[in-house]
Amino acid sequence: MLRPQDSPTRETRTLDGLWDFALDRDGVGRDEGWWQRALPEARPMPVPASFNDIVPSREFRDHVGDAWYQRTVHVPATWGGGRVVLRLDAATHRATVWVDDVEVMSHEGGYTPFEADVTAHVTPGAAVRLTVVVNNELTFQSIPPGEPLPPGSDGRRRQKYHHDFFNYAGLHRSVRLSRTPTTYVADLAVTTGLDGGTGSVAYDVTLGGSAAGTTVGVVLRDGAGREVAAGTGASGVLTVPDVHPWRPGEGHLHDLVVSVHRGDVLVDTYVLPVGIRTVEVRGQQLLINGEPFHFRGFSKHEDAAVRGKGHDDALMLHDFELIDWIGANSIRTAHYPYAEEVLDLADRRGIVVVDETAAVGLNLPLSGGQIGADKRPTYSPDTVNDATREVHAQAIRELVDRDRHHPSVVVWCIANEPETTSEEARAYFAPLLDLTRALDPTRPVGVVNMFLAPPDRCRVTDLCDLVMVNRYYGWYLDTGDLAAAELKLEAELRAWAATGKPVFLTEYGGDAIAGLHGIADVPWTEEYQSALLDMTHRVLDRVDGVVGEHVWNFADFATADAISRVDGNRKGVFTRDRRPKAAAHTLRRRWRGLGVGER
Ligand code: BDP
């Protein structure tokens, strides 16, 4: 699925802004056909945003079930004779969409886009009623999983989930209506290569509509707009002598301009930004353009006060400025695919990305912050099962399809901290890893390992291209005893390194309440958070085969209520409103190589 864009032959309109909104408290909207008329007791709701924190009430924050969005959409009179497409960049966790009285699409999964050709249901020059019902229920057959709890004392529905971030829901990203020609570029597959100073771009164009009498041409332009290669035909390989590659820290992009002609008439044109670069795991190194790359950075979250997981350009830009300020070179999209705008910006700024599905919390022994509280097997006919795996496979297909053209993305991460010690876990993950490689043979793929599955017990990491481990020595283990933590972390990382694969510490860190200080090793203080990072870095610098360090987390973020959480998870190096804690300066000194007293 190609993203909508403006071009000489295409036009797009965003439908962002205030929509009408109604919580479906009693779950009656579908039976009563709410899409057929104005929503009952509608109130305004911003798109994009989570609905949970807009209204100051637990009813909104903790709502479980359906929530309805509606607005009027005017279809431009100039759009006659074209194809009209409605696209939602994300609806968390699933949605059904109506144009007037006609159901046009449904989608499962909260973090990938979906679209429908609605040409037959709209009239250029007239308005339609657009209705979306979003549902936030989590089950063992959703990604991420969850399950219903008995109703609360107020009679309201409740649910439980195993991941450590608030279950925000709603229309988190843009909604767009766009017009394309009826013969159009429907899909593009691009693979880049490098051979010394020569780059290559293999391309394959799929046309939609009637291809009769058309010719396809491509032109590749460098960042300065100069034509560096051209080709004819729907597929081929472009060769670029003296290529300017995309590389970490320098997001040089080319534009691949695809044009479809019928005779002399331009039928459609589509422009895809392309970064010419290679990625490879060789021995214990991860190579970008043949050069060893060391990940320095963070796992993040899409999370902010008021708007929850709603995408916001200002916050995104600010975060990238902070990433630059601190000297990081990479991020991981924990624990779900982020807005496409984030990857666009990472491409342009040369920030490297580990791109993750929303498969988090497939681990029942680790439940509600307690280990061993839930005795059920994670993988069984009644819990995570074959149906879950199919939903998970679809999430992988949609992630790879959406993000395969981003040069910033160098690793696929298909799950965070699942249960991986059982035979069932191996049987669950082996086909998913195979699927990812079949979809994209050009990038390494992995599963993030958690501490209950050390090297001698994990049954999944040996199937991965690299070792990705989250470790909280000094926090959840050896709390307050950094000397003990240092010994254990080193022993474990050495054991992982002995597997012969590159080792990436994908999470480490501890909570700190900004402004809380202490002299000795006192957990929750800014000093302790910094000391824990310093301890970890000493270990990382001693162990060969380590290719990366991603601190958990970039910023404090919201979670479900829990006695171990103080208004959310405080492992941020920045507060939720992006003020640096002491740890931010600690990291900046390391990552920018600053000497004592330098700022
Ligand atoms: C890790 C999880 C992450 C949590 C973190 C924590 O991957 O989602 O937020 O622990 O407990 O296990 O802070």
XYZ file of N, CA and C in Angstrom, residues 181-265:
255
model
N -5.518 9.107 -10.148
C -6.117 8.771 -11.445
C -6.649 7.333 -11.403
N -7.452 6.952 -12.383
C -8.004 5.594 -12.366
C -6.964 4.566 -12.820
N -6.004 4.996 -13.634
C -4.818 4.160 -13.860
C -3.729 4.788 -13.004
N -3.160 3.997 -12.105
C -2.312 4.626 -11.084
C -1.203 3.678 -10.630
N -0.182 4.280 -10.053
C 0.891 3.488 -9.441
C 0.317 2.924 -8.147
N 0.136 1.602 -8.113
C -0.514 0.984 -6.954
C 0.506 0.499 -5.932
N 1.672 0.062 -6.417
C 2.678 -0.424 -5.472
C 4.054 -0.300 -6.100
N 5.052 -0.287 -5.239
C 6.430 -0.126 -5.679
C 7.290 -0.987 -4.767
N 8.181 -1.751 -5.335
C 9.147 -2.486 -4.507
C 10.532 -1.989 -4.901
N 11.322 -1.601 -3.923
C 12.640 -1.032 -4.204
C 13.671 -1.691 -3.301
N 14.788 -2.107 -3.879
C 15.893 -2.651 -3.086
C 17.158 -1.939 -3.517
N 17.930 -1.479 -2.548
C 19.152 -0.738 -2.901
C 20.389 -1.581 -2.619
N 21.459 -1.279 -3.334
C 22.728 -1.980 -3.132
C 23.898 -1.014 -3.286
N 25.046 -1.450 -2.829
C 26.260 -0.645 -2.939
C 27.407 -1.565 -3.311
N 28.200 -1.125 -4.273
C 29.395 -1.880 -4.634
C 30.498 -0.849 -4.790
N 31.285 -0.696 -3.753
C 32.261 0.387 -3.765
C 31.516 1.712 -3.863
N 31.898 2.528 -4.832
C 31.253 3.840 -4.979
C 30.025 3.813 -5.868
N 29.616 2.609 -6.305
C 28.477 2.525 -7.218
C 27.248 2.000 -6.483
N 26.167 2.725 -6.631
C 24.924 2.302 -5.990
C 23.996 1.655 -6.995
N 23.054 0.863 -6.492
C 22.045 0.308 -7.390
C 20.677 0.428 -6.734
N 19.675 0.619 -7.582
C 18.292 0.699 -7.117
C 17.469 -0.225 -8.011
N 17.090 -1.370 -7.454
C 16.213 -2.279 -8.210
C 14.784 -1.878 -7.900
N 13.958 -1.745 -8.930
C 12.583 -1.283 -8.699
C 11.600 -2.160 -9.458
N 10.390 -2.180 -8.935
C 9.328 -2.963 -9.562
C 8.022 -2.215 -9.309
N 7.402 -1.744 -10.376
C 6.195 -0.922 -10.259
C 4.968 -1.787 -10.564
N 3.959 -1.709 -9.705
C 2.689 -2.378 -9.988
C 1.652 -1.304 -10.297
N 0.974 -1.470 -11.416
C -0.065 -0.503 -11.774
C -1.431 -1.014 -11.334
N -2.296 -0.076 -10.956
C -3.690 -0.399 -10.694
C -4.544 0.178 -11.807
N -5.747 -0.336 -11.950
C -6.615 0.125 -13.036
C -6.175 -0.488 -14.355
N -6.524 0.175 -15.447
C -6.203 -0.387 -16.759
C -4.812 0.048 -17.216
N -3.952 -0.948 -17.438
C -2.585 -0.628 -17.859
C -2.478 -0.559 -19.384
N -3.601 -0.791 -20.080
C -3.553 -0.852 -21.552
C -2.974 0.431 -22.144
N -2.007 0.272 -23.019
C -1.445 1.409 -23.741
C -0.537 2.311 -22.916
N -0.169 1.871 -21.696
C 0.677 2.730 -20.862
C 2.152 2.352 -20.978
N 3.008 3.323 -20.711
C 4.439 3.043 -20.549
C 4.862 3.615 -19.205
N 5.815 2.908 -18.587
C 6.295 3.343 -17.264
C 7.744 3.784 -17.406
N 8.062 4.927 -16.811
C 9.444 5.391 -16.789
C 9.825 5.797 -15.385
N 11.108 5.660 -15.033
C 11.564 6.106 -13.715
C 12.782 6.998 -13.883
N 12.870 7.954 -12.990
C 14.037 8.834 -12.933
C 14.478 8.887 -11.476
N 15.781 8.801 -11.263
C 16.297 8.907 -9.901
C 17.028 10.239 -9.778
N 16.625 11.026 -8.777
C 17.274 12.321 -8.551
C 17.970 12.298 -7.206
N 19.137 12.942 -7.133
C 19.829 12.997 -5.844
C 19.259 14.129 -4.994
N 19.842 14.340 -3.818
C 19.296 15.317 -2.877
C 19.274 16.727 -3.432
N 20.130 17.003 -4.419
C 20.157 18.338 -5.010
C 19.220 18.435 -6.212
N 18.483 17.344 -6.492
C 17.529 17.372 -7.591
C 18.136 16.989 -8.931
N 19.419 16.609 -8.940
C 20.070 16.233 -10.212
C 19.665 14.807 -10.607
N 19.380 14.604 -11.877
C 19.064 13.252 -12.354
C 20.346 12.428 -12.347
N 20.334 11.294 -11.647
C 21.540 10.467 -11.598
C 21.356 9.127 -12.306
N 20.105 8.774 -12.597
C 19.859 7.539 -13.353
C 18.419 7.572 -13.859
N 18.153 6.777 -14.890
C 16.789 6.728 -15.433
C 16.576 5.363 -16.064
N 15.318 4.953 -16.164
C 15.025 3.669 -16.784
C 13.622 3.661 -17.357
N 13.360 2.693 -18.212
C 12.004 2.532 -18.735
C 11.537 1.114 -18.448
N 10.217 0.963 -18.385
C 9.650 -0.348 -18.066
C 9.267 -0.404 -16.596
N 8.375 -1.349 -16.281
C 7.818 -1.423 -14.925
C 8.814 -1.965 -13.915
N 9.880 -2.611 -14.397
C 10.891 -3.059 -13.432
C 12.259 -2.962 -14.065
N 13.253 -2.902 -13.216
C 14.609 -2.790 -13.718
C 15.564 -2.458 -12.585
N 16.827 -2.269 -12.950
C 17.842 -1.914 -11.954
C 18.551 -0.659 -12.443
N 18.558 0.372 -11.609
C 19.270 1.604 -11.945
C 20.660 1.541 -11.324
N 21.640 2.006 -12.068
C 23.012 2.036 -11.551
C 23.408 3.487 -11.320
N 23.998 3.747 -10.172
C 24.345 5.130 -9.818
C 25.842 5.222 -9.536
N 26.634 5.682 -10.523
C 28.065 5.837 -10.260
C 28.306 6.969 -9.264
N 29.400 6.915 -8.549
C 29.741 7.954 -7.552
C 28.549 8.293 -6.662
N 27.937 7.272 -6.157
C 26.680 7.470 -5.418
C 26.912 8.191 -4.087
N 25.942 8.962 -3.709
C 25.940 9.563 -2.362
C 25.023 8.694 -1.508
N 25.590 7.793 -0.697
C 24.721 6.852 0.027
C 24.005 7.513 1.203
N 22.974 6.810 1.696
C 22.371 7.157 2.988
C 23.258 6.518 4.043
N 23.576 7.254 5.079
C 24.343 6.626 6.148
C 23.930 7.217 7.492
N 24.204 6.506 8.597
C 23.842 7.026 9.916
C 24.435 8.418 10.095
N 23.637 9.332 10.577
C 24.095 10.702 10.800
C 24.026 11.573 9.567
N 23.769 10.960 8.419
C 23.696 11.750 7.189
C 22.615 11.142 6.298
N 21.401 11.667 6.491
C 20.250 11.032 5.826
C 20.071 11.472 4.388
N 21.069 11.195 3.552
C 20.955 11.626 2.158
C 19.915 10.775 1.436
N 18.922 11.452 0.851
C 17.852 10.727 0.162
C 17.845 11.071 -1.317
N 17.573 10.074 -2.116
C 17.281 10.285 -3.536
C 15.763 10.264 -3.701
N 15.266 10.795 -4.785
C 13.850 10.662 -5.121
C 13.729 9.740 -6.319
N 12.943 8.688 -6.175
C 12.630 7.848 -7.328
C 11.284 8.342 -7.875
N 11.329 8.915 -9.065
C 10.120 9.499 -9.654
C 9.578 8.522 -10.696
N 8.404 7.979 -10.416
C 7.788 7.020 -11.340
C 6.738 7.763 -12.153
N 6.801 7.636 -13.469
C 5.805 8.309 -14.321
C 5.140 7.280 -15.230
N 3.833 7.388 -15.339
C 3.076 6.502 -16.222
C 2.484 7.373 -17.327
N 2.763 7.033 -18.559
C 2.246 7.796 -19.706
C 1.328 6.909 -20.552
N 0.388 7.577 -21.202
C -0.355 6.921 -22.278
C -0.121 7.838 -23.474
N 0.694 7.369 -24.421
C 1.145 8.282 -25.480
C 1.939 9.399 -24.825
N 1.594 10.651 -25.136
C 2.309 11.784 -24.542
C 1.664 12.272 -23.256
N 0.551 11.647 -22.887
C -0.200 12.168 -21.736
C 0.311 11.524 -20.443
